[in-house]
Every structure is written in C-alpha cells, then in structure tokens.
Short mmCIF file of C-alpha atoms in Angstrom, two decimals:
data_model
loop_
_atom_site.label_atom_id
_atom_site.label_comp_id
_atom_site.label_asym_id
_atom_site.label_seq_id
_atom_site.Cartn_x
_atom_site.Cartn_y
_atom_site.Cartn_z
CA MET Z 898 100.70 95.82 65.42
CA PRO Z 899 102.25 95.22 68.91
CA ARG Z 900 105.95 95.89 68.80
CA ARG Z 901 106.83 92.59 70.40
CA ARG Z 902 104.96 89.43 71.44
CA ARG Z 903 104.80 88.37 75.10
CA ALA Z 904 105.84 84.85 76.07
CA ARG Z 905 102.64 82.77 76.07
CA LYS Z 906 102.16 80.95 79.31
CA GLN Z 907 98.84 79.69 80.70
CA SER Z 908 99.88 80.16 84.39
CA PRO Z 909 103.01 81.01 86.46
CA GLU Z 910 105.59 78.39 86.84
CA PRO Z 911 104.82 76.02 89.72
CA ARG Z 912 107.95 77.10 91.65
CA GLU Z 913 107.04 80.77 91.29
CA GLU Z 914 103.37 80.21 92.28
CA ALA Z 915 104.44 78.26 95.35
CA ARG Z 916 106.91 80.90 96.32
CA SER Z 917 104.67 83.85 95.71
CA GLY Z 918 101.45 82.35 97.17
CA GLY Z 919 99.51 85.48 96.17
CA LEU Z 920 99.97 89.14 95.53
CA HIS Z 921 101.00 90.02 99.07
CA ALA Z 922 103.31 87.10 99.76
CA GLN Z 923 107.15 87.82 99.74
CA ASP Z 924 110.35 85.95 100.26
CA ARG Z 925 111.48 87.44 103.52
CA THR Z 926 114.96 85.95 103.21
CA ALA Z 927 115.79 88.28 100.37
CA ALA Z 928 118.16 91.11 101.38
CA HIS Z 929 115.52 93.65 100.09
CA TRP Z 930 111.97 93.30 98.87
CA ALA Z 931 112.96 94.80 95.36
CA LEU Z 932 115.33 91.84 94.94
CA ASP Z 933 112.49 89.35 95.56
CA TYR Z 934 110.30 90.82 92.79
CA ALA Z 935 113.29 91.13 90.46
CA ARG Z 936 114.01 87.44 91.06
CA ARG Z 937 110.48 86.50 90.19
CA LEU Z 938 110.79 88.47 86.94
CA ALA Z 939 114.23 86.90 86.12
CA ASP Z 940 112.79 83.44 86.76
CA ARG Z 941 109.84 84.08 84.48
CA HIS Z 942 111.69 85.59 81.44
CA PRO Z 943 114.67 84.35 79.43
CA PRO Z 944 117.92 86.06 79.77
CA ALA Z 945 117.77 88.05 76.54
CA HIS Z 946 114.32 89.45 77.39
CA ARG Z 947 114.06 93.18 78.17
CA ILE Z 948 111.81 93.34 81.24
CA LEU Z 949 109.44 96.28 81.12
CA ILE Z 950 108.11 97.86 84.36
CA GLN Z 951 105.27 100.23 84.14
CA THR Z 952 104.46 103.12 86.51
CA SER Z 953 101.27 104.87 85.60
CA MET Z 954 99.19 107.77 87.02
CA SER Z 955 96.53 110.11 85.86
CA PRO Z 956 97.30 113.88 85.82
CA THR Z 957 94.05 114.96 87.66
CA GLY Z 958 96.35 117.26 89.73
CA TYR Z 959 100.04 117.74 90.53
CA PHE Z 960 101.56 114.41 91.59
CA HIS Z 961 102.24 114.22 95.35
CA ILE Z 962 104.49 112.20 97.57
CA GLY Z 963 101.85 109.32 97.56
CA ASN Z 964 101.90 108.98 93.75
CA PHE Z 965 105.70 108.96 93.93
CA ARG Z 966 105.78 105.68 95.83
CA ASP Z 967 104.59 103.96 92.66
CA THR Z 968 107.54 105.28 90.62
CA VAL Z 969 110.02 104.60 93.42
CA CYS Z 970 108.87 100.91 93.47
CA ALA Z 971 109.38 100.61 89.74
CA HIS Z 972 112.89 102.29 90.15
CA LEU Z 973 113.99 99.96 92.84
CA VAL Z 974 112.91 96.81 90.94
CA HIS Z 975 114.67 98.15 87.88
CA ARG Z 976 117.91 98.69 89.73
CA ALA Z 977 117.55 95.32 91.40
CA LEU Z 978 117.33 93.65 87.96
CA ALA Z 979 120.43 95.53 86.83
CA ARG Z 980 122.24 94.35 89.87
CA MET Z 981 121.42 90.78 88.73
CA GLY Z 982 122.71 91.57 85.19
CA ARG Z 983 119.31 91.54 83.64
CA ARG Z 984 118.13 94.18 81.15
CA SER Z 985 115.09 96.16 82.00
CA ALA Z 986 113.26 99.50 81.41
CA ILE Z 987 110.74 101.69 83.09
CA LEU Z 988 107.64 102.85 81.25
CA LEU Z 989 106.05 105.92 82.77
CA SER Z 990 102.59 106.21 81.48
CA PHE Z 991 100.58 109.40 81.99
CA ASP Z 992 96.86 108.42 81.77
CA ASP Z 993 95.76 111.78 80.35
CA TYR Z 994 92.98 110.01 78.23
CA ASP Z 995 91.03 109.37 81.38
CA PRO Z 996 87.90 111.55 81.76
CA VAL Z 997 87.72 114.54 83.97
CA ARG Z 998 85.33 113.89 86.95
CA GLU Z 999 82.42 116.31 87.18
CA SER Z 1000 83.31 117.20 90.75
CA GLN Z 1001 86.80 118.13 89.68
CA ALA Z 1002 85.49 120.20 86.75
CA ALA Z 1003 83.34 122.05 89.16
CA ARG Z 1004 86.25 122.63 91.62
CA ASP Z 1005 89.08 123.51 89.18
CA PRO Z 1006 88.57 126.62 87.15
CA GLU Z 1007 91.02 125.25 84.48
CA LEU Z 1008 88.79 122.26 83.96
CA ALA Z 1009 85.59 124.24 83.83
CA ASP Z 1010 83.12 122.69 81.26
CA CYS Z 1011 85.56 119.64 80.88
CA GLY Z 1012 83.59 117.18 82.87
CA GLY Z 1013 83.48 113.80 81.08
CA ARG Z 1014 86.08 114.93 78.46
CA PRO Z 1015 89.72 113.70 78.47
CA LEU Z 1016 92.13 115.28 80.88
CA ALA Z 1017 94.30 116.10 77.82
CA GLU Z 1018 91.47 118.33 76.65
CA ARG Z 1019 93.27 121.01 78.62
CA ARG Z 1020 96.73 120.40 77.00
CA GLU Z 1021 98.63 123.21 78.71
CA ARG Z 1022 97.43 122.17 82.09
CA ALA Z 1023 98.12 118.44 81.55
CA ALA Z 1024 101.55 119.17 80.13
CA ARG Z 1025 102.43 121.43 83.07
CA ILE Z 1026 101.50 118.77 85.65
CA CYS Z 1027 103.47 116.02 83.83
CA ARG Z 1028 106.53 118.23 83.29
CA ALA Z 1029 106.58 119.21 86.88
CA TYR Z 1030 106.73 115.57 87.94
CA LEU Z 1031 109.38 114.68 85.36
CA ALA Z 1032 111.55 117.51 86.67
CA GLU Z 1033 111.26 116.14 90.10
CA LEU Z 1034 112.09 112.65 88.89
CA ARG Z 1035 115.22 114.12 87.19
CA ALA Z 1036 116.27 115.99 90.38
CA VAL Z 1037 115.92 112.74 92.46
CA GLY Z 1038 118.02 110.71 89.99
CA ILE Z 1039 115.25 108.54 88.47
CA LEU Z 1040 114.66 110.12 85.08
CA PRO Z 1041 117.69 109.66 82.78
CA ALA Z 1042 119.78 112.66 81.88
CA GLU Z 1043 119.14 112.15 78.26
CA ALA Z 1044 115.34 112.59 78.60
CA ASP Z 1045 113.76 115.81 77.39
CA ASP Z 1046 111.29 117.99 79.42
CA ASP Z 1047 108.36 115.60 78.37
CA GLY Z 1048 110.38 112.55 79.44
CA ARG Z 1049 111.04 111.31 75.96
CA THR Z 1050 114.27 109.37 75.28
CA PRO Z 1051 115.92 107.73 72.32
CA PRO Z 1052 114.36 104.29 71.46
CA GLY Z 1053 115.84 101.16 72.97
CA GLY Z 1054 116.96 102.76 76.19
CA ASP Z 1055 115.96 102.00 79.80
CA TRP Z 1056 113.25 104.65 80.03
CA GLU Z 1057 110.00 105.47 78.11
CA THR Z 1058 107.40 108.02 78.66
CA HIS Z 1059 103.89 107.57 77.08
CA TYR Z 1060 100.94 109.90 76.99
CA GLN Z 1061 97.82 107.84 76.70
CA TYR Z 1062 95.86 110.50 74.80
CA GLU Z 1063 98.56 110.43 72.09
CA ARG Z 1064 98.58 106.66 72.04
CA TYR Z 1065 94.83 106.27 71.64
CA ARG Z 1066 94.43 109.13 69.19
CA ALA Z 1067 97.30 107.92 67.03
CA GLY Z 1068 95.70 104.48 66.76
CA ALA Z 1069 98.47 102.54 68.60
CA TYR Z 1070 95.89 100.26 70.11
CA ARG Z 1071 93.42 100.08 67.20
CA GLU Z 1072 93.92 96.41 66.30
CA ILE Z 1073 93.59 95.01 69.80
CA GLN Z 1074 90.77 97.49 70.58
CA ARG Z 1075 88.82 96.06 67.68
CA ARG Z 1076 89.47 92.56 69.01
CA TYR Z 1077 88.24 93.70 72.50
CA GLN Z 1078 85.11 95.22 71.05
CA ARG Z 1079 84.32 92.15 69.05
CA ASP Z 1080 84.79 89.86 72.12
CA ALA Z 1081 83.06 92.22 74.58
CA GLU Z 1082 80.65 89.61 75.87
CA ARG Z 1083 83.40 87.04 76.40
CA LEU Z 1084 85.43 89.59 78.32
CA ALA Z 1085 82.43 90.55 80.41
CA THR Z 1086 81.95 86.97 81.42
CA LEU Z 1087 85.55 86.69 82.39
CA LEU Z 1088 85.35 89.99 84.48
CA GLY Z 1089 82.03 88.94 86.09
CA LYS Z 1090 80.09 91.66 84.25
CA GLY Z 1091 76.55 91.17 82.77
CA ASP Z 1092 76.89 93.25 79.60
CA GLY Z 1093 80.02 93.64 77.44
CA ARG Z 1094 78.92 97.18 76.43
CA ASP Z 1095 79.41 98.34 80.04
CA LEU Z 1096 83.11 97.70 79.61
CA PHE Z 1097 83.43 100.68 77.16
CA ALA Z 1098 82.51 104.33 76.99
CA VAL Z 1099 82.42 106.41 73.85
CA TYR Z 1100 83.82 109.97 73.84
CA CYS Z 1101 80.94 111.60 72.04
CA LEU Z 1102 81.73 112.79 68.47
CA GLN Z 1103 79.62 115.85 68.91
CA CYS Z 1104 80.38 117.19 72.49
CA GLY Z 1105 83.43 115.22 73.38
CA ARG Z 1106 82.04 113.80 76.72
CA ASN Z 1107 82.01 110.17 77.77
CA THR Z 1108 78.54 110.36 79.24
CA THR Z 1109 77.27 107.97 76.70
CA GLU Z 1110 75.36 104.68 76.67
CA ILE Z 1111 76.25 102.13 73.97
CA HIS Z 1112 73.31 100.58 72.12
CA ARG Z 1113 75.29 98.39 69.76
CA LEU Z 1114 78.92 97.24 69.84
CA ASP Z 1115 81.05 95.12 67.56
CA GLY Z 1116 84.57 95.02 66.19
CA HIS Z 1117 83.98 97.81 63.72
CA ALA Z 1118 81.64 100.26 65.38
CA ALA Z 1119 79.85 101.52 68.51
CA ARG Z 1120 76.37 102.93 68.18
CA TYR Z 1121 75.59 105.28 71.11
CA ARG Z 1122 73.47 107.91 72.53
CA CYS Z 1123 74.98 110.86 74.45
CA LEU Z 1124 73.27 111.77 77.75
CA SER Z 1125 74.87 115.23 77.68
CA CYS Z 1126 74.11 116.55 74.14
CA GLY Z 1127 71.44 113.98 73.08
CA ALA Z 1128 73.39 112.95 69.91
CA GLU Z 1129 72.76 109.45 68.60
CA LEU Z 1130 75.78 108.53 66.43
CA THR Z 1131 78.09 105.75 65.45
CA ALA Z 1132 81.79 105.74 66.39
CA HIS Z 1133 83.77 103.86 63.78
CA ASP Z 1134 87.35 104.78 65.13
CA PRO Z 1135 88.31 102.66 68.11
CA ALA Z 1136 90.25 105.69 69.45
CA ASP Z 1137 86.79 107.22 70.40
CA VAL Z 1138 85.78 104.14 72.36
CA LYS Z 1139 87.62 104.04 75.73
CA PRO Z 1140 87.73 100.73 77.60
CA SER Z 1141 87.02 100.64 81.38
CA TRP Z 1142 90.15 101.07 83.63
CA ALA Z 1143 90.42 97.33 84.24
CA LEU Z 1144 90.17 96.41 80.60
CA ASP Z 1145 92.30 99.39 79.46
CA TRP Z 1146 95.07 98.00 81.76
CA THR Z 1147 95.02 94.52 80.23
CA LEU Z 1148 95.00 96.06 76.71
CA ARG Z 1149 98.20 98.08 77.39
CA VAL Z 1150 99.88 95.18 79.12
CA ALA Z 1151 99.25 92.98 76.07
CA TYR Z 1152 100.27 95.70 73.42
CA GLU Z 1153 103.35 97.17 75.19
CA GLY Z 1154 104.49 93.88 76.71
CA ILE Z 1155 104.45 95.00 80.31
CA ASP Z 1156 106.03 92.55 82.64
CA CYS Z 1157 105.74 94.30 86.01
CA GLU Z 1158 103.69 96.93 87.62
CA PRO Z 1159 103.58 98.49 91.11
CA ALA Z 1160 100.06 99.05 92.47
CA GLY Z 1161 98.54 100.35 95.71
CA GLN Z 1162 97.29 97.55 97.91
CA ASP Z 1163 93.74 98.85 97.46
CA HIS Z 1164 94.02 97.59 93.77
CA CYS Z 1165 95.44 94.26 94.95
CA SER Z 1166 92.82 93.04 97.44
CA ALA Z 1167 90.20 90.39 96.72
CA GLY Z 1168 87.73 91.78 94.13
CA SER Z 1169 90.07 94.54 93.08
CA THR Z 1170 91.35 95.28 89.52
CA MET Z 1171 94.44 93.08 89.86
CA ASP Z 1172 92.34 90.21 91.25
CA ARG Z 1173 89.41 90.47 88.77
CA THR Z 1174 91.59 90.70 85.66
CA ARG Z 1175 93.43 87.44 86.21
CA PRO Z 1176 90.80 85.48 84.11
CA VAL Z 1177 91.39 87.95 81.15
CA TYR Z 1178 95.21 87.02 81.19
CA ASP Z 1179 94.63 83.22 81.73
CA GLY Z 1180 91.49 82.67 79.61
CA TYR Z 1181 91.72 85.34 76.92
CA LEU Z 1182 95.31 86.72 76.42
CA GLY Z 1183 96.91 83.37 77.20
CA SER Z 1184 99.78 85.01 79.07
CA PRO Z 1185 100.51 85.50 82.83
CA GLN Z 1186 99.45 88.64 84.55
CA PRO Z 1187 102.40 90.93 85.07
CA VAL Z 1188 104.28 90.62 88.29
CA ILE Z 1189 102.52 93.04 90.79
CA VAL Z 1190 104.48 94.97 93.29
CA PRO Z 1191 101.85 95.92 95.95
CA TYR Z 1192 102.67 98.94 98.21
CA GLY Z 1193 101.04 100.50 101.21
CA LEU Z 1194 99.64 104.04 101.74
CA VAL Z 1195 101.65 107.12 102.27
CA ARG Z 1196 100.36 108.99 105.23
CA GLY Z 1197 101.02 112.46 106.79
CA GLU Z 1198 102.80 112.82 110.03
CA ARG Z 1199 99.46 113.29 111.86
CA GLY Z 1200 96.14 111.59 111.53
CA GLY Z 1201 95.17 108.28 109.73
CA GLY Z 1202 94.30 109.63 106.29
CA LYS Z 1203 96.43 108.99 103.23
CA ILE Z 1204 98.11 111.76 101.23
CA SER Z 1205 95.53 112.63 98.55
CA GLY Z 1206 95.71 115.07 95.69
CA SER Z 1207 91.83 115.27 95.71
CA LEU Z 1208 92.04 116.71 99.18
CA GLY Z 1209 94.10 119.71 98.14
CA GLY Z 1210 97.29 118.43 96.82
CA GLY Z 1211 100.76 118.01 98.23
CA PRO Z 1212 103.13 117.78 99.66
CA PHE Z 1213 105.21 117.10 96.59
CA VAL Z 1214 108.57 115.51 95.83
CA ARG Z 1215 110.03 118.98 95.39
CA ASP Z 1216 109.15 119.65 98.97
CA LEU Z 1217 111.03 116.66 100.15
CA LEU Z 1218 114.07 117.67 97.96
CA ALA Z 1219 114.08 121.12 99.52
CA VAL Z 1220 115.09 119.75 102.83
CA HIS Z 1221 116.63 116.42 102.00
CA PRO Z 1222 119.38 115.14 99.59
CA ALA Z 1223 118.09 112.88 96.75
CA PRO Z 1224 119.48 109.59 98.25
CA LEU Z 1225 117.68 110.39 101.55
CA VAL Z 1226 114.37 110.98 99.71
CA LEU Z 1227 114.65 107.60 97.91
CA TRP Z 1228 115.74 105.97 101.20
CA LEU Z 1229 112.58 107.22 102.92
CA TYR Z 1230 110.58 104.98 100.51
CA ALA Z 1231 112.94 102.11 100.31
CA ARG Z 1232 113.89 101.46 103.98
CA ARG Z 1233 110.51 99.92 104.86
CA ASN Z 1234 108.80 96.87 103.24
CA CYS Z 1235 106.75 98.04 100.20
CA LEU Z 1236 103.69 96.33 102.00
CA SER Z 1237 103.99 98.76 104.87
CA ASP Z 1238 102.31 102.13 105.12
CA LEU Z 1239 104.72 105.07 105.22
CA ARG Z 1240 104.28 108.16 107.35
CA LEU Z 1241 106.20 111.18 106.04
CA GLY Z 1242 106.21 114.70 107.48
CA PHE Z 1243 108.19 117.95 107.93
CA GLY Z 1244 107.78 118.51 111.65
CA PRO Z 1245 110.85 118.46 113.97
CA GLY Z 1246 110.18 114.75 114.90
CA PRO Z 1247 109.92 113.32 111.37
CA PHE Z 1248 112.56 115.56 109.99
CA LEU Z 1249 115.29 115.11 112.62
CA GLY Z 1250 114.39 111.44 113.02
CA ALA Z 1251 114.83 110.83 109.29
CA TYR Z 1252 118.31 112.43 109.28
CA ASP Z 1253 119.35 110.48 112.45
CA GLU Z 1254 118.27 107.16 110.94
CA PHE Z 1255 119.72 107.95 107.51
CA ASP Z 1256 123.15 108.81 109.02
CA ARG Z 1257 123.26 105.61 110.88
CA PHE Z 1258 122.30 103.72 107.80
CA VAL Z 1259 125.07 105.48 105.74
CA ARG Z 1260 127.75 104.63 108.38
CA ALA Z 1261 126.59 101.05 108.26
CA VAL Z 1262 126.98 100.62 104.50
CA GLY Z 1263 130.60 99.66 104.70
CA ARG Z 1264 130.18 96.92 107.24
CA ASP Z 1265 126.62 95.64 106.84
CA GLU Z 1266 125.62 93.57 103.78
CA ARG Z 1267 121.94 94.61 103.76
CA ALA Z 1268 122.80 98.22 104.20
CA ARG Z 1269 125.24 98.08 101.26
CA ILE Z 1270 122.67 96.34 99.05
CA LEU Z 1271 120.05 98.95 99.95
CA TRP Z 1272 122.39 101.75 99.03
CA GLU Z 1273 123.26 100.18 95.72
CA LEU Z 1274 119.56 100.07 94.98
CA LEU Z 1275 119.07 103.74 95.76
CA THR Z 1276 121.84 105.44 93.81
CA ASP Z 1277 125.27 105.29 92.10
CA GLU Z 1278 126.68 107.88 94.41
CA GLU Z 1279 129.37 106.89 96.79
CA PRO Z 1280 128.17 106.79 100.38
CA GLY Z 1281 131.44 107.82 102.05
CA GLY Z 1282 130.90 111.59 101.90
CA TYR Z 1283 127.63 111.43 103.82
CA ALA Z 1284 129.23 109.45 106.50
CA THR Z 1285 131.59 112.33 107.27
CA LEU Z 1286 128.83 114.88 107.90
CA PRO Z 1287 127.72 116.27 111.31
CA ARG Z 1288 124.19 115.42 112.48
CA MET Z 1289 121.39 117.56 111.24
CA ARG Z 1290 120.69 118.44 114.92
CA SER Z 1291 124.25 119.88 115.08
CA VAL Z 1292 123.86 121.82 111.82
CA LEU Z 1293 120.64 123.42 113.04
CA GLY Z 1294 122.28 124.18 116.37
CA ALA Z 1295 125.23 125.90 114.64
CA LEU Z 1296 122.88 127.96 112.54
CA TYR Z 1297 120.95 128.97 115.52
CA ALA Z 1298 123.94 129.86 117.50
CA HIS Z 1299 125.44 131.84 114.68
CA GLY Z 1300 122.43 133.92 113.74
CA SER Z 1301 121.46 131.70 110.73
CA SER Z 1302 124.63 132.81 109.01
CA ALA Z 1303 125.76 129.83 106.84
CA ASP Z 1304 129.26 131.07 106.59
CA ALA Z 1305 129.71 131.40 110.33
CA ALA Z 1306 127.97 128.08 110.98
CA ARG Z 1307 130.12 126.39 108.27
CA ARG Z 1308 133.36 127.65 109.95
CA HIS Z 1309 132.21 126.35 113.22
CA LEU Z 1310 131.17 122.94 111.88
CA VAL Z 1311 134.36 122.52 109.85
CA ALA Z 1312 136.44 123.19 113.00
CA LEU Z 1313 134.54 120.51 114.87
CA HIS Z 1314 134.39 118.10 111.83
CA PRO Z 1315 137.49 118.76 109.77
CA GLY Z 1316 136.95 115.64 107.69
CA ALA Z 1317 133.49 116.59 106.57
CA ASP Z 1318 132.89 116.58 102.73
CA ARG Z 1319 132.63 120.27 102.00
CA ALA Z 1320 130.12 120.11 99.16
CA LEU Z 1321 127.80 117.80 101.14
CA LEU Z 1322 128.13 119.99 104.20
CA ASP Z 1323 127.18 123.01 102.22
CA GLU Z 1324 124.19 120.94 100.85
CA ARG Z 1325 123.19 120.03 104.42
CA LEU Z 1326 123.44 123.57 105.59
CA GLY Z 1327 121.17 124.67 102.67
CA HIS Z 1328 118.64 122.02 103.60
CA ALA Z 1329 118.71 123.07 107.19
CA LEU Z 1330 118.05 126.67 106.33
CA ALA Z 1331 115.27 125.69 103.93
CA TRP Z 1332 113.60 123.59 106.75
CA LEU Z 1333 114.04 126.49 109.27
CA THR Z 1334 112.35 128.77 106.87
CA GLU Z 1335 109.44 126.60 105.72
CA HIS Z 1336 108.84 124.26 108.62
CA GLY Z 1337 110.92 124.80 111.71
CA ARG Z 1338 110.50 128.58 112.39
CA ASP Z 1339 107.96 128.17 115.20
CA HIS Z 1340 110.01 125.35 116.76
CA TYR Z 1341 113.21 127.40 116.96
CA TRP Z 1342 111.58 130.87 117.11
CA ALA Z 1343 108.43 130.19 119.12
CA PRO Z 1344 106.68 133.61 119.49
CA THR Z 1345 105.88 134.97 123.07
CA GLY Z 1346 103.83 137.89 121.95
CA ASP Z 1347 104.51 141.58 121.77
CA THR Z 1348 105.78 143.37 124.86
CA PRO Z 1349 106.86 147.08 125.06
CA ALA Z 1350 110.57 147.88 124.72
CA GLY Z 1351 111.91 148.97 128.12
CA PRO Z 1352 115.08 150.33 129.64
CA ALA Z 1353 117.15 147.20 128.81
CA VAL Z 1354 116.52 147.82 125.08
CA ASP Z 1355 117.23 151.60 125.39
CA LEU Z 1356 120.57 150.90 127.30
CA LEU Z 1357 121.67 148.24 124.71
CA ILE Z 1358 120.90 150.51 121.80
CA GLU Z 1359 123.01 153.31 123.26
CA GLN Z 1360 125.88 150.85 124.16
CA LEU Z 1361 125.83 149.30 120.58
CA ARG Z 1362 126.01 152.80 118.89
CA GLN Z 1363 129.26 153.48 120.82
CA HIS Z 1364 130.80 149.90 120.71
CA THR Z 1365 133.88 149.29 118.55
CA GLY Z 1366 135.16 145.97 119.77
CA ALA Z 1367 134.16 142.45 119.09
CA GLY Z 1368 130.95 141.01 120.29
CA ALA Z 1369 128.41 142.98 122.21
CA PRO Z 1370 129.03 145.42 125.00
CA ARG Z 1371 129.05 143.89 128.48
CA ALA Z 1372 126.49 144.81 131.13
CA GLY Z 1373 124.91 143.20 134.24
CA ARG Z 1374 121.75 142.02 132.43
CA THR Z 1375 119.20 140.00 134.22
CA ARG Z 1376 117.03 137.17 132.80
CA GLU Z 1377 114.22 139.68 132.45
CA ASP Z 1378 116.50 142.05 130.60
CA PHE Z 1379 117.37 139.32 128.03
CA ARG Z 1380 113.66 138.40 127.63
CA GLU Z 1381 112.97 142.10 126.80
CA ILE Z 1382 115.74 142.26 124.41
CA TYR Z 1383 115.05 139.01 122.58
CA GLY Z 1384 111.35 139.95 122.60
CA ALA Z 1385 112.15 143.15 120.75
CA LEU Z 1386 114.52 141.47 118.23
CA PHE Z 1387 112.53 138.27 117.58
CA GLY Z 1388 109.35 138.13 119.60
CA THR Z 1389 110.78 135.18 121.49
CA ALA Z 1390 112.09 134.54 125.06
CA HIS Z 1391 115.57 133.56 123.96
CA GLY Z 1392 117.90 133.61 120.94
CA PRO Z 1393 121.52 133.43 119.70
CA ARG Z 1394 124.15 135.03 122.04
CA LEU Z 1395 124.36 138.80 121.79
CA ASP Z 1396 128.07 138.48 120.98
CA THR Z 1397 127.24 136.27 118.00
CA LEU Z 1398 124.52 138.72 116.67
CA ALA Z 1399 126.88 141.57 116.93
CA ASP Z 1400 129.64 139.69 115.13
CA VAL Z 1401 127.29 138.48 112.35
CA PHE Z 1402 125.30 141.61 111.75
CA THR Z 1403 127.56 144.35 113.23
CA PRO Z 1404 126.63 146.24 116.42
CA ALA Z 1405 125.03 149.10 114.32
CA LEU Z 1406 122.64 146.74 112.60
CA VAL Z 1407 121.56 145.12 115.86
CA ALA Z 1408 120.98 148.62 117.35
CA ASP Z 1409 118.92 149.59 114.32
CA ALA Z 1410 116.81 146.46 114.73
CA LEU Z 1411 116.20 147.19 118.36
CA ALA Z 1412 115.18 150.74 117.46
CA ALA Z 1413 112.87 149.56 114.75
CA TYR Z 1414 110.86 147.53 117.31
CA ARG Z 1415 110.91 150.28 119.85
CA ASP Z 1416 109.90 152.99 117.47
CA ARG Z 1417 107.70 151.13 114.93
CA GLY Z 1418 107.00 147.68 116.21
CA GLU Z 1419 109.04 146.02 113.46
CA ARG Z 1420 111.54 143.07 113.76
CA PRO Z 1421 113.75 143.11 110.63
CA LEU Z 1422 116.16 140.51 111.95
CA ARG Z 1423 113.52 137.82 112.61
CA ALA Z 1424 113.06 137.03 108.86
CA ARG Z 1425 116.84 136.90 108.30
CA LEU Z 1426 117.46 134.63 111.33
CA SER Z 1427 114.74 132.08 110.35
CA GLY Z 1428 116.29 131.50 106.94
CA GLY Z 1429 115.45 134.66 105.08
CA SER Z 1430 117.59 135.03 101.85
CA ASP Z 1431 120.72 133.14 102.69
CA ARG Z 1432 122.66 132.09 99.61
CA SER Z 1433 122.98 128.49 100.77
CA ARG Z 1434 119.28 128.19 101.21
CA GLN Z 1435 118.63 129.64 97.85
CA GLU Z 1436 121.08 127.15 96.27
CA ALA Z 1437 119.24 124.28 97.96
CA LEU Z 1438 115.88 125.38 96.83
CA SER Z 1439 117.20 125.80 93.30
CA ARG Z 1440 118.46 122.32 93.19
CA ALA Z 1441 115.06 120.96 94.21
CA SER Z 1442 113.05 123.04 91.71
#
C-alpha cells in the first residue's frame, strides 16, 4: 500500500492557478525563483505536511553537469521551504529499471548483449555510476552526512534515495500497477493513445528483454510475444510489466506522494510528458499534478549544443569541484533564473569571469537583501571568509610569478592581503593550481616551438653553477637572450623572473634543467611550473574526488 495518501484536489487552487498561469510562468517579484516555487508548495499543502521533492535520472552513463541542474533545483526549493519554516525532503530516484538502448549496448562494452534489458542488469556498472554521483553530491554539500555510499539514510529524514529496479522487483508498486493494467484503455484515452497495451512493455520472462508486444492485458496478467527470442508467455507479476515513461512517472508520484519535481523545459512544452499527463492527475488520480520546476539547458562554453552524456560524457561535477569551492559551484546554477540556459566552461574567460562575479556577489551579501537570500539558499557556511580573499586573477599571477610554488605564492599573497582567511586562501591556491594543470596550461605557458639552445643558455648554465647568492646571476641579457632561455626551460617566449626561479628551485636545479634541454631536448621544469605535483593542488583534487 502507498505509505501515505496525497491530498485529493480536482485542480489547483484558483489563486495559485492565476498566479502560475502555466508551467513557465513565475512570480518575478520573489527574491529568488526557488522562493516562488516554495511558496506555491506551501500554499498548496497544510503546515504539517512533509513536502517531497523528487529529482530523478537514468544511469545510462556517468551523470554530467547537465544532469546536476535537476538536483540543484530540488536542493534550492528544499532550502527555500526550510527558510519558510516548512518541512520537506528530497527523493533522489535512480531509474535503473529503464531499458538499455540498443545503440548504447553496441557502443558500451560493459552493456554488450544488454539491449532491451534493465540498466540494473549490469549491477556493478549501475552501482558505480550512482555512487560516483552521490559522492559528488556529498562533496558539494547536497547529500546529508549521514547518508551511506548508496545514498540511503535513516527513515523520516530530509533525504531518500530510491533505486527503481529494487522498487519494482520488490513489488512496491504492485497494487497500483494492477490498477493501471486494469484501466489501461481509460488511461490511453486520457493520454491520447489508441491502445492501452501500448502504455506497457513486458520484460520477457525468457530472455529478459523488453522487445515484446502485448496481446492481452488486464489487472492480473499480460500475455505477450517476445520479438527477440520468440517466446509467447504470460507475465503474472506486475514487476515484469514496465509502464511507459509518462505512466511510470504518474504511478510513482501517486505511490510516493511526490509534490514537486524539476524537469527540463523539453519535458514541459506543449505535448510533452508534463503537459500530456495532466488529464491522468485530474481525471484518474483525482489529485493535482506536482509543482513542476522547469529549467533550461546546460551548454558548453562554445557552440550551441547542450551537455549530453550520449555524446561522450562530461564534464562532471567533480571537474567543477576541482577548480571551484562548493558554494561557487552551487552559485553557478542558482545565480540565473531556472528557465534560462546556462553556459559553463573551463577556459580562461568562463573560469576567471565566474570567480570575479562570485567575489562581487559574496561582498554584496552583507548589504544586499537578494544577495543574502541567495547565499542562504546555497549553503550554511558563513560568507565572510570568501570576502577576504584576493581575486583569482591575483592568485594565478602570484603562482606564475613564483614558479607555481604554492608556499611562495601564499607568502606573497598574505603580505598583500593580511586579512585573508588562511584556510580559504589555501583552497583557492589549490583550485588555481588544478586549473593551471588541467585547463590553463596553454594560456599561461603557450608553446613557441623548439629552438636550439645557444650561447645565452650556455653562459647562464655556467653562471648558475658558480652562483652562491640570492636570485640569479646578473648579466646584460637582451630580449633574444631571454627568449632563448625561456624557450629552453619551458618552450615559451617568457616566464617567471629568473631570480624567482633560482630562489624557488635553487640555481643548481635551474642549471640542470637548462642542460637537460641543451643535451637531451627535455624540459623537466615545465610540468612542475604548470601545476605538477604541488601539495596544495593534490589536496584540492582530493577534496573534489
């Protein structure tokens, strides 16, 4: 039986209907869009009601930064409700009972011979994908600390994780499934379909595929023929009869008592799932459709296409966390209206622009009401420490000038910004080094090609071998001499001051690096200066993994 009964209402309240005016309408006077949707939910449900917000996705591949927008929307509405004093919870549903597409089975060796079978057929693969996403949600501060690696928490809290393969196979939906099968023709009429049997597919009892056509369907059984193995059998257990996506959604809403769900705008347009299923709620279930939070696409920094796992996967939340603190990652999604498309990237423009805008936002939290509300929707952290930090451009400049030595750059930055929060400064240094290593190397260390080492390199090697003082030995070097020296060290036309390199790496090590290029064509300092194995970078990557 369903664990709780939804309030029965034939249609939204007139005041709510007038205010919402459709899935894409918003109250633009609200301080943030999440507060608007939270207010709709608070108006719809009595004060003692626990409002349940579902975020769901299918583990066809690792979840990318586009999938993440669904969960962030749920998180922000959940926090907006808490800010109103209302009790709510997030239900993360992994749709691992969905079938594997034939094209994916042909492309992914782990899914070979799984076309038409449930995604959970490869249990280790599905678990690995879901656990990776849960680890990212924990790192960004969305998944509660008490959740285990599979996202499971004690009953009655503000987080639940469901795996649909488990729910179906355990018979959680059995009673309502039988009702749906019995009323298949009525449901087909409500959904504008001609045949109720087309709303279901049987996972074949013989081969496990859903490539079946149903010949007879009622509340007790489904007689079918499998187009893959040729079996003609009868499925008596509703767990073997999977409703179509639209019907499956209404079934779970009715059983779980889901009150709100984010959805991409492609699912909210005329004729889409959210539009077509309204008659099922009004004319069959007798309860209002959940409050839908429509959101736009997440696009890369170049081109017009959306981020898509089917196009190769990534980037992932862990990639964002490698170069941004958790509040900034959430802010990237919350700063714009949920209806707007987002463009995220890791190039110098998007990366530095995001930090510049985030720093301005943090400094405004103490004096601007909307900024304060947005910060409270993002996190429970105090914003003050972030407001003390130097700009990311300054951090990158300090690292560049000090040979990518985090310790030297830290001393320089602390001298210029004595009030900077030390722990957050170390974090920003780590993120800067991670970005330099993974994304910014060619921007800061643009290669100029290989040129032979000449007399300027030979002279500097000799001088460094004999040098005992601070910095690098002095000489009347020309611009061409410096191009020759930096070309030997890094393959670039310029670089950090030679004095800095000598202080950071010692004169002997710089001399060895120059000799390595002259004698063998190697540049051992290049990897170290572009982020190599610095401790701060490793700590930043560890926090994001």
